[in-house]
Amino acid sequence: MKKLLVLAMLATGLASCGQKEAAKEETKTEAVAADSTQHAEAHSDSTKAYKCPMKCEGEKTYAQAGKCPSCGMDLAEVK
């Protein structure tokens, strides 16, 4: 009986951890989408925008040429 109770508690604990991870991932995805929107709006007035050719940061763009903070590659001009 104790084994059954322990297994039930373990299963409940694992299920709740999975839900927490899913909620964290959803929050992270929403933050990235909001950040991309802010960068797109900020760069809509400028003449040039740059982004990583490997798309490590999705559609995130920068106002100046430089290096991607994620992978270190040179940022490419968006045409």
PDB file of N, CA and C in Angstrom:
ATOM      1  N   MET A   1       0.831  -1.196   0.000  1.00  0.00           N
ATOM      2  CA  MET A   1       0.000   0.000   0.000  1.00  0.00           C
ATOM      3  C   MET A   1       0.869   1.251   0.000  1.00  0.00           C
ATOM      4  N   LYS A   2       1.971   1.210   0.781  1.00  0.00           N
ATOM      5  CA  LYS A   2       2.865   2.357   0.828  1.00  0.00           C
ATOM      6  C   LYS A   2       3.498   2.616  -0.534  1.00  0.00           C
ATOM      7  N   LYS A   3       3.842   1.543  -1.239  1.00  0.00           N
ATOM      8  CA  LYS A   3       4.445   1.683  -2.557  1.00  0.00           C
ATOM      9  C   LYS A   3       3.483   2.387  -3.517  1.00  0.00           C
ATOM     10  N   LEU A   4       2.245   2.012  -3.461  1.00  0.00           N
ATOM     11  CA  LEU A   4       1.232   2.623  -4.322  1.00  0.00           C
ATOM     12  C   LEU A   4       1.071   4.102  -4.012  1.00  0.00           C
ATOM     13  N   LEU A   5       1.075   4.445  -2.741  1.00  0.00           N
ATOM     14  CA  LEU A   5       0.954   5.838  -2.315  1.00  0.00           C
ATOM     15  C   LEU A   5       2.163   6.651  -2.766  1.00  0.00           C
ATOM     16  N   VAL A   6       3.357   6.076  -2.630  1.00  0.00           N
ATOM     17  CA  VAL A   6       4.586   6.757  -3.050  1.00  0.00           C
ATOM     18  C   VAL A   6       4.582   6.967  -4.568  1.00  0.00           C
ATOM     19  N   LEU A   7       4.176   5.957  -5.311  1.00  0.00           N
ATOM     20  CA  LEU A   7       4.110   6.077  -6.764  1.00  0.00           C
ATOM     21  C   LEU A   7       3.110   7.148  -7.195  1.00  0.00           C
ATOM     22  N   ALA A   8       1.976   7.214  -6.522  1.00  0.00           N
ATOM     23  CA  ALA A   8       0.963   8.220  -6.848  1.00  0.00           C
ATOM     24  C   ALA A   8       1.497   9.622  -6.570  1.00  0.00           C
ATOM     25  N   MET A   9       2.204   9.782  -5.453  1.00  0.00           N
ATOM     26  CA  MET A   9       2.770  11.092  -5.126  1.00  0.00           C
ATOM     27  C   MET A   9       3.858  11.483  -6.123  1.00  0.00           C
ATOM     28  N   LEU A  10       4.666  10.534  -6.524  1.00  0.00           N
ATOM     29  CA  LEU A  10       5.724  10.779  -7.491  1.00  0.00           C
ATOM     30  C   LEU A  10       5.134  11.188  -8.851  1.00  0.00           C
ATOM     31  N   ALA A  11       4.117  10.482  -9.279  1.00  0.00           N
ATOM     32  CA  ALA A  11       3.469  10.795 -10.550  1.00  0.00           C
ATOM     33  C   ALA A  11       2.850  12.190 -10.516  1.00  0.00           C
ATOM     34  N   THR A  12       2.231  12.546  -9.418  1.00  0.00           N
ATOM     35  CA  THR A  12       1.626  13.874  -9.265  1.00  0.00           C
ATOM     36  C   THR A  12       2.701  14.953  -9.301  1.00  0.00           C
ATOM     37  N   GLY A  13       3.809  14.708  -8.633  1.00  0.00           N
ATOM     38  CA  GLY A  13       4.911  15.670  -8.610  1.00  0.00           C
ATOM     39  C   GLY A  13       5.511  15.868  -9.988  1.00  0.00           C
ATOM     40  N   LEU A  14       5.706  14.791 -10.718  1.00  0.00           N
ATOM     41  CA  LEU A  14       6.262  14.896 -12.069  1.00  0.00           C
ATOM     42  C   LEU A  14       5.306  15.625 -13.007  1.00  0.00           C
ATOM     43  N   ALA A  15       4.039  15.364 -12.869  1.00  0.00           N
ATOM     44  CA  ALA A  15       3.053  16.032 -13.721  1.00  0.00           C
ATOM     45  C   ALA A  15       3.042  17.536 -13.460  1.00  0.00           C
ATOM     46  N   SER A  16       3.158  17.925 -12.216  1.00  0.00           N
ATOM     47  CA  SER A  16       3.141  19.360 -11.910  1.00  0.00           C
ATOM     48  C   SER A  16       4.416  20.032 -12.400  1.00  0.00           C
ATOM     49  N   CYS A  17       5.552  19.331 -12.373  1.00  0.00           N
ATOM     50  CA  CYS A  17       6.801  19.899 -12.904  1.00  0.00           C
ATOM     51  C   CYS A  17       6.690  20.133 -14.396  1.00  0.00           C
ATOM     52  N   GLY A  18       6.062  19.218 -15.092  1.00  0.00           N
ATOM     53  CA  GLY A  18       5.872  19.373 -16.535  1.00  0.00           C
ATOM     54  C   GLY A  18       5.012  20.582 -16.857  1.00  0.00           C
ATOM     55  N   GLN A  19       4.007  20.831 -16.059  1.00  0.00           N
ATOM     56  CA  GLN A  19       3.138  21.987 -16.282  1.00  0.00           C
ATOM     57  C   GLN A  19       3.893  23.282 -16.028  1.00  0.00           C
ATOM     58  N   LYS A  20       4.764  23.299 -15.012  1.00  0.00           N
ATOM     59  CA  LYS A  20       5.551  24.493 -14.720  1.00  0.00           C
ATOM     60  C   LYS A  20       6.506  24.798 -15.855  1.00  0.00           C
ATOM     61  N   GLU A  21       7.148  23.775 -16.413  1.00  0.00           N
ATOM     62  CA  GLU A  21       8.076  23.966 -17.525  1.00  0.00           C
ATOM     63  C   GLU A  21       7.328  24.487 -18.752  1.00  0.00           C
ATOM     64  N   ALA A  22       6.143  23.972 -19.012  1.00  0.00           N
ATOM     65  CA  ALA A  22       5.350  24.432 -20.154  1.00  0.00           C
ATOM     66  C   ALA A  22       4.962  25.897 -19.973  1.00  0.00           C
ATOM     67  N   ALA A  23       4.616  26.280 -18.763  1.00  0.00           N
ATOM     68  CA  ALA A  23       4.247  27.670 -18.487  1.00  0.00           C
ATOM     69  C   ALA A  23       5.464  28.578 -18.653  1.00  0.00           C
ATOM     70  N   LYS A  24       6.640  28.136 -18.203  1.00  0.00           N
ATOM     71  CA  LYS A  24       7.864  28.926 -18.364  1.00  0.00           C
ATOM     72  C   LYS A  24       8.179  29.110 -19.838  1.00  0.00           C
ATOM     73  N   GLU A  25       8.060  28.047 -20.629  1.00  0.00           N
ATOM     74  CA  GLU A  25       8.364  28.105 -22.057  1.00  0.00           C
ATOM     75  C   GLU A  25       7.393  29.047 -22.774  1.00  0.00           C
ATOM     76  N   GLU A  26       6.122  28.992 -22.395  1.00  0.00           N
ATOM     77  CA  GLU A  26       5.128  29.866 -22.998  1.00  0.00           C
ATOM     78  C   GLU A  26       5.439  31.329 -22.674  1.00  0.00           C
ATOM     79  N   THR A  27       5.808  31.622 -21.441  1.00  0.00           N
ATOM     80  CA  THR A  27       6.161  32.974 -21.037  1.00  0.00           C
ATOM     81  C   THR A  27       7.389  33.445 -21.802  1.00  0.00           C
ATOM     82  N   LYS A  28       8.374  32.571 -21.955  1.00  0.00           N
ATOM     83  CA  LYS A  28       9.593  32.910 -22.687  1.00  0.00           C
ATOM     84  C   LYS A  28       9.266  33.211 -24.147  1.00  0.00           C
ATOM     85  N   THR A  29       8.403  32.416 -24.768  1.00  0.00           N
ATOM     86  CA  THR A  29       8.014  32.621 -26.158  1.00  0.00           C
ATOM     87  C   THR A  29       7.290  33.957 -26.318  1.00  0.00           C
ATOM     88  N   GLU A  30       6.416  34.292 -25.376  1.00  0.00           N
ATOM     89  CA  GLU A  30       5.701  35.566 -25.440  1.00  0.00           C
ATOM     90  C   GLU A  30       6.668  36.736 -25.307  1.00  0.00           C
ATOM     91  N   ALA A  31       7.665  36.608 -24.444  1.00  0.00           N
ATOM     92  CA  ALA A  31       8.644  37.678 -24.253  1.00  0.00           C
ATOM     93  C   ALA A  31       9.474  37.885 -25.513  1.00  0.00           C
ATOM     94  N   VAL A  32       9.860  36.808 -26.178  1.00  0.00           N
ATOM     95  CA  VAL A  32      10.645  36.908 -27.410  1.00  0.00           C
ATOM     96  C   VAL A  32       9.804  37.570 -28.497  1.00  0.00           C
ATOM     97  N   ALA A  33       8.538  37.204 -28.593  1.00  0.00           N
ATOM     98  CA  ALA A  33       7.663  37.803 -29.596  1.00  0.00           C
ATOM     99  C   ALA A  33       7.481  39.295 -29.336  1.00  0.00           C
ATOM    100  N   ALA A  34       7.302  39.676 -28.092  1.00  0.00           N
ATOM    101  CA  ALA A  34       7.147  41.095 -27.750  1.00  0.00           C
ATOM    102  C   ALA A  34       8.430  41.854 -28.048  1.00  0.00           C
ATOM    103  N   ASP A  35       9.581  41.252 -27.760  1.00  0.00           N
ATOM    104  CA  ASP A  35      10.873  41.884 -28.020  1.00  0.00           C
ATOM    105  C   ASP A  35      11.079  42.079 -29.518  1.00  0.00           C
ATOM    106  N   SER A  36      10.724  41.088 -30.319  1.00  0.00           N
ATOM    107  CA  SER A  36      10.857  41.192 -31.770  1.00  0.00           C
ATOM    108  C   SER A  36       9.964  42.301 -32.318  1.00  0.00           C
ATOM    109  N   THR A  37       8.758  42.409 -31.787  1.00  0.00           N
ATOM    110  CA  THR A  37       7.845  43.454 -32.229  1.00  0.00           C
ATOM    111  C   THR A  37       8.402  44.831 -31.895  1.00  0.00           C
ATOM    112  N   GLN A  38       8.960  44.987 -30.696  1.00  0.00           N
ATOM    113  CA  GLN A  38       9.535  46.270 -30.301  1.00  0.00           C
ATOM    114  C   GLN A  38      10.707  46.641 -31.195  1.00  0.00           C
ATOM    115  N   HIS A  39      11.555  45.679 -31.523  1.00  0.00           N
ATOM    116  CA  HIS A  39      12.700  45.968 -32.377  1.00  0.00           C
ATOM    117  C   HIS A  39      12.241  46.313 -33.789  1.00  0.00           C
ATOM    118  N   ALA A  40      11.232  45.634 -34.303  1.00  0.00           N
ATOM    119  CA  ALA A  40      10.733  45.926 -35.634  1.00  0.00           C
ATOM    120  C   ALA A  40      10.153  47.338 -35.690  1.00  0.00           C
ATOM    121  N   GLU A  41       9.425  47.723 -34.643  1.00  0.00           N
ATOM    122  CA  GLU A  41       8.866  49.069 -34.601  1.00  0.00           C
ATOM    123  C   GLU A  41       9.962  50.115 -34.484  1.00  0.00           C
ATOM    124  N   ALA A  42      10.981  49.832 -33.716  1.00  0.00           N
ATOM    125  CA  ALA A  42      12.071  50.779 -33.521  1.00  0.00           C
ATOM    126  C   ALA A  42      12.854  50.990 -34.804  1.00  0.00           C
ATOM    127  N   HIS A  43      12.951  49.961 -35.630  1.00  0.00           N
ATOM    128  CA  HIS A  43      13.742  50.055 -36.839  1.00  0.00           C
ATOM    129  C   HIS A  43      12.916  50.396 -38.075  1.00  0.00           C
ATOM    130  N   SER A  44      11.622  50.555 -37.942  1.00  0.00           N
ATOM    131  CA  SER A  44      10.798  50.859 -39.105  1.00  0.00           C
ATOM    132  C   SER A  44      11.098  52.249 -39.653  1.00  0.00           C
ATOM    133  N   ASP A  45      11.595  53.165 -38.820  1.00  0.00           N
ATOM    134  CA  ASP A  45      11.912  54.510 -39.261  1.00  0.00           C
ATOM    135  C   ASP A  45      13.328  54.610 -39.837  1.00  0.00           C
ATOM    136  N   SER A  46      14.226  53.714 -39.462  1.00  0.00           N
ATOM    137  CA  SER A  46      15.604  53.796 -39.922  1.00  0.00           C
ATOM    138  C   SER A  46      15.720  53.252 -41.343  1.00  0.00           C
ATOM    139  N   THR A  47      16.801  53.651 -42.017  1.00  0.00           N
ATOM    140  CA  THR A  47      16.981  53.214 -43.395  1.00  0.00           C
ATOM    141  C   THR A  47      17.594  51.829 -43.495  1.00  0.00           C
ATOM    142  N   LYS A  48      18.397  51.433 -42.498  1.00  0.00           N
ATOM    143  CA  LYS A  48      19.038  50.125 -42.530  1.00  0.00           C
ATOM    144  C   LYS A  48      18.759  49.370 -41.237  1.00  0.00           C
ATOM    145  N   ALA A  49      18.651  48.077 -41.375  1.00  0.00           N
ATOM    146  CA  ALA A  49      18.506  47.199 -40.218  1.00  0.00           C
ATOM    147  C   ALA A  49      19.394  45.983 -40.465  1.00  0.00           C
ATOM    148  N   TYR A  50      19.855  45.382 -39.386  1.00  0.00           N
ATOM    149  CA  TYR A  50      20.747  44.232 -39.475  1.00  0.00           C
ATOM    150  C   TYR A  50      20.214  43.113 -38.607  1.00  0.00           C
ATOM    151  N   LYS A  51      20.433  41.866 -39.071  1.00  0.00           N
ATOM    152  CA  LYS A  51      20.036  40.710 -38.264  1.00  0.00           C
ATOM    153  C   LYS A  51      21.016  39.572 -38.500  1.00  0.00           C
ATOM    154  N   CYS A  52      20.965  38.592 -37.627  1.00  0.00           N
ATOM    155  CA  CYS A  52      21.861  37.446 -37.713  1.00  0.00           C
ATOM    156  C   CYS A  52      21.463  36.571 -38.903  1.00  0.00           C
ATOM    157  N   PRO A  53      22.413  36.198 -39.760  1.00  0.00           N
ATOM    158  CA  PRO A  53      22.078  35.335 -40.898  1.00  0.00           C
ATOM    159  C   PRO A  53      21.678  33.920 -40.463  1.00  0.00           C
ATOM    160  N   MET A  54      22.072  33.523 -39.251  1.00  0.00           N
ATOM    161  CA  MET A  54      21.708  32.191 -38.745  1.00  0.00           C
ATOM    162  C   MET A  54      20.341  32.203 -38.055  1.00  0.00           C
ATOM    163  N   LYS A  55      19.776  33.381 -37.884  1.00  0.00           N
ATOM    164  CA  LYS A  55      18.455  33.555 -37.257  1.00  0.00           C
ATOM    165  C   LYS A  55      18.401  32.955 -35.855  1.00  0.00           C
ATOM    166  N   CYS A  56      19.528  33.066 -35.102  1.00  0.00           N
ATOM    167  CA  CYS A  56      19.537  32.536 -33.728  1.00  0.00           C
ATOM    168  C   CYS A  56      18.588  33.308 -32.831  1.00  0.00           C
ATOM    169  N   GLU A  57      18.304  34.531 -33.164  1.00  0.00           N
ATOM    170  CA  GLU A  57      17.407  35.341 -32.340  1.00  0.00           C
ATOM    171  C   GLU A  57      16.093  35.608 -33.075  1.00  0.00           C
ATOM    172  N   GLY A  58      15.736  34.726 -33.973  1.00  0.00           N
ATOM    173  CA  GLY A  58      14.485  34.881 -34.708  1.00  0.00           C
ATOM    174  C   GLY A  58      14.572  36.043 -35.673  1.00  0.00           C
ATOM    175  N   GLU A  59      13.590  36.899 -35.651  1.00  0.00           N
ATOM    176  CA  GLU A  59      13.535  38.050 -36.547  1.00  0.00           C
ATOM    177  C   GLU A  59      14.055  39.323 -35.897  1.00  0.00           C
ATOM    178  N   LYS A  60      14.769  39.218 -34.806  1.00  0.00           N
ATOM    179  CA  LYS A  60      15.286  40.380 -34.085  1.00  0.00           C
ATOM    180  C   LYS A  60      16.263  41.135 -34.974  1.00  0.00           C
ATOM    181  N   THR A  61      16.113  42.447 -35.033  1.00  0.00           N
ATOM    182  CA  THR A  61      16.988  43.273 -35.854  1.00  0.00           C
ATOM    183  C   THR A  61      17.694  44.316 -34.991  1.00  0.00           C
ATOM    184  N   TYR A  62      18.767  44.870 -35.561  1.00  0.00           N
ATOM    185  CA  TYR A  62      19.585  45.860 -34.876  1.00  0.00           C
ATOM    186  C   TYR A  62      19.763  47.069 -35.779  1.00  0.00           C
ATOM    187  N   ALA A  63      19.973  48.233 -35.190  1.00  0.00           N
ATOM    188  CA  ALA A  63      20.135  49.469 -35.939  1.00  0.00           C
ATOM    189  C   ALA A  63      21.533  49.603 -36.534  1.00  0.00           C
ATOM    190  N   GLN A  64      22.505  48.930 -35.953  1.00  0.00           N
ATOM    191  CA  GLN A  64      23.880  49.049 -36.415  1.00  0.00           C
ATOM    192  C   GLN A  64      24.461  47.679 -36.726  1.00  0.00           C
ATOM    193  N   ALA A  65      25.414  47.669 -37.671  1.00  0.00           N
ATOM    194  CA  ALA A  65      26.118  46.434 -37.983  1.00  0.00           C
ATOM    195  C   ALA A  65      26.976  46.059 -36.783  1.00  0.00           C
ATOM    196  N   GLY A  66      27.272  44.800 -36.673  1.00  0.00           N
ATOM    197  CA  GLY A  66      28.082  44.319 -35.562  1.00  0.00           C
ATOM    198  C   GLY A  66      28.071  42.814 -35.531  1.00  0.00           C
ATOM    199  N   LYS A  67      28.196  42.238 -34.360  1.00  0.00           N
ATOM    200  CA  LYS A  67      28.217  40.791 -34.168  1.00  0.00           C
ATOM    201  C   LYS A  67      26.943  40.341 -33.462  1.00  0.00           C
ATOM    202  N   CYS A  68      26.470  39.170 -33.810  1.00  0.00           N
ATOM    203  CA  CYS A  68      25.313  38.567 -33.141  1.00  0.00           C
ATOM    204  C   CYS A  68      25.723  38.227 -31.710  1.00  0.00           C
ATOM    205  N   PRO A  69      24.949  38.658 -30.717  1.00  0.00           N
ATOM    206  CA  PRO A  69      25.304  38.350 -29.333  1.00  0.00           C
ATOM    207  C   PRO A  69      25.180  36.858 -28.999  1.00  0.00           C
ATOM    208  N   SER A  70      24.425  36.104 -29.782  1.00  0.00           N
ATOM    209  CA  SER A  70      24.253  34.675 -29.503  1.00  0.00           C
ATOM    210  C   SER A  70      25.361  33.818 -30.104  1.00  0.00           C
ATOM    211  N   CYS A  71      25.663  34.031 -31.416  1.00  0.00           N
ATOM    212  CA  CYS A  71      26.621  33.145 -32.081  1.00  0.00           C
ATOM    213  C   CYS A  71      27.914  33.835 -32.492  1.00  0.00           C
ATOM    214  N   GLY A  72      27.936  35.163 -32.474  1.00  0.00           N
ATOM    215  CA  GLY A  72      29.161  35.899 -32.807  1.00  0.00           C
ATOM    216  C   GLY A  72      29.364  36.172 -34.286  1.00  0.00           C
ATOM    217  N   MET A  73      28.436  35.762 -35.130  1.00  0.00           N
ATOM    218  CA  MET A  73      28.568  36.017 -36.574  1.00  0.00           C
ATOM    219  C   MET A  73      28.296  37.495 -36.862  1.00  0.00           C
ATOM    220  N   ASP A  74      28.836  37.976 -37.989  1.00  0.00           N
ATOM    221  CA  ASP A  74      28.566  39.345 -38.421  1.00  0.00           C
ATOM    222  C   ASP A  74      27.093  39.472 -38.775  1.00  0.00           C
ATOM    223  N   LEU A  75      26.473  40.555 -38.324  1.00  0.00           N
ATOM    224  CA  LEU A  75      25.075  40.802 -38.658  1.00  0.00           C
ATOM    225  C   LEU A  75      24.983  41.185 -40.135  1.00  0.00           C
ATOM    226  N   ALA A  76      23.941  40.716 -40.807  1.00  0.00           N
ATOM    227  CA  ALA A  76      23.738  40.997 -42.226  1.00  0.00           C
ATOM    228  C   ALA A  76      22.650  42.057 -42.377  1.00  0.00           C
ATOM    229  N   GLU A  77      22.811  42.890 -43.405  1.00  0.00           N
ATOM    230  CA  GLU A  77      21.821  43.940 -43.657  1.00  0.00           C
ATOM    231  C   GLU A  77      20.534  43.321 -44.152  1.00  0.00           C
ATOM    232  N   VAL A  78      19.414  43.797 -43.630  1.00  0.00           N
ATOM    233  CA  VAL A  78      18.102  43.341 -44.049  1.00  0.00           C
ATOM    234  C   VAL A  78      17.705  44.146 -45.272  1.00  0.00           C
ATOM    235  N   LYS A  79      17.306  43.473 -46.319  1.00  0.00           N
ATOM    236  CA  LYS A  79      16.957  44.181 -47.564  1.00  0.00           C
ATOM    237  C   LYS A  79      15.486  44.220 -47.785  1.00  0.00           C
TER     238      LYS A  79
END
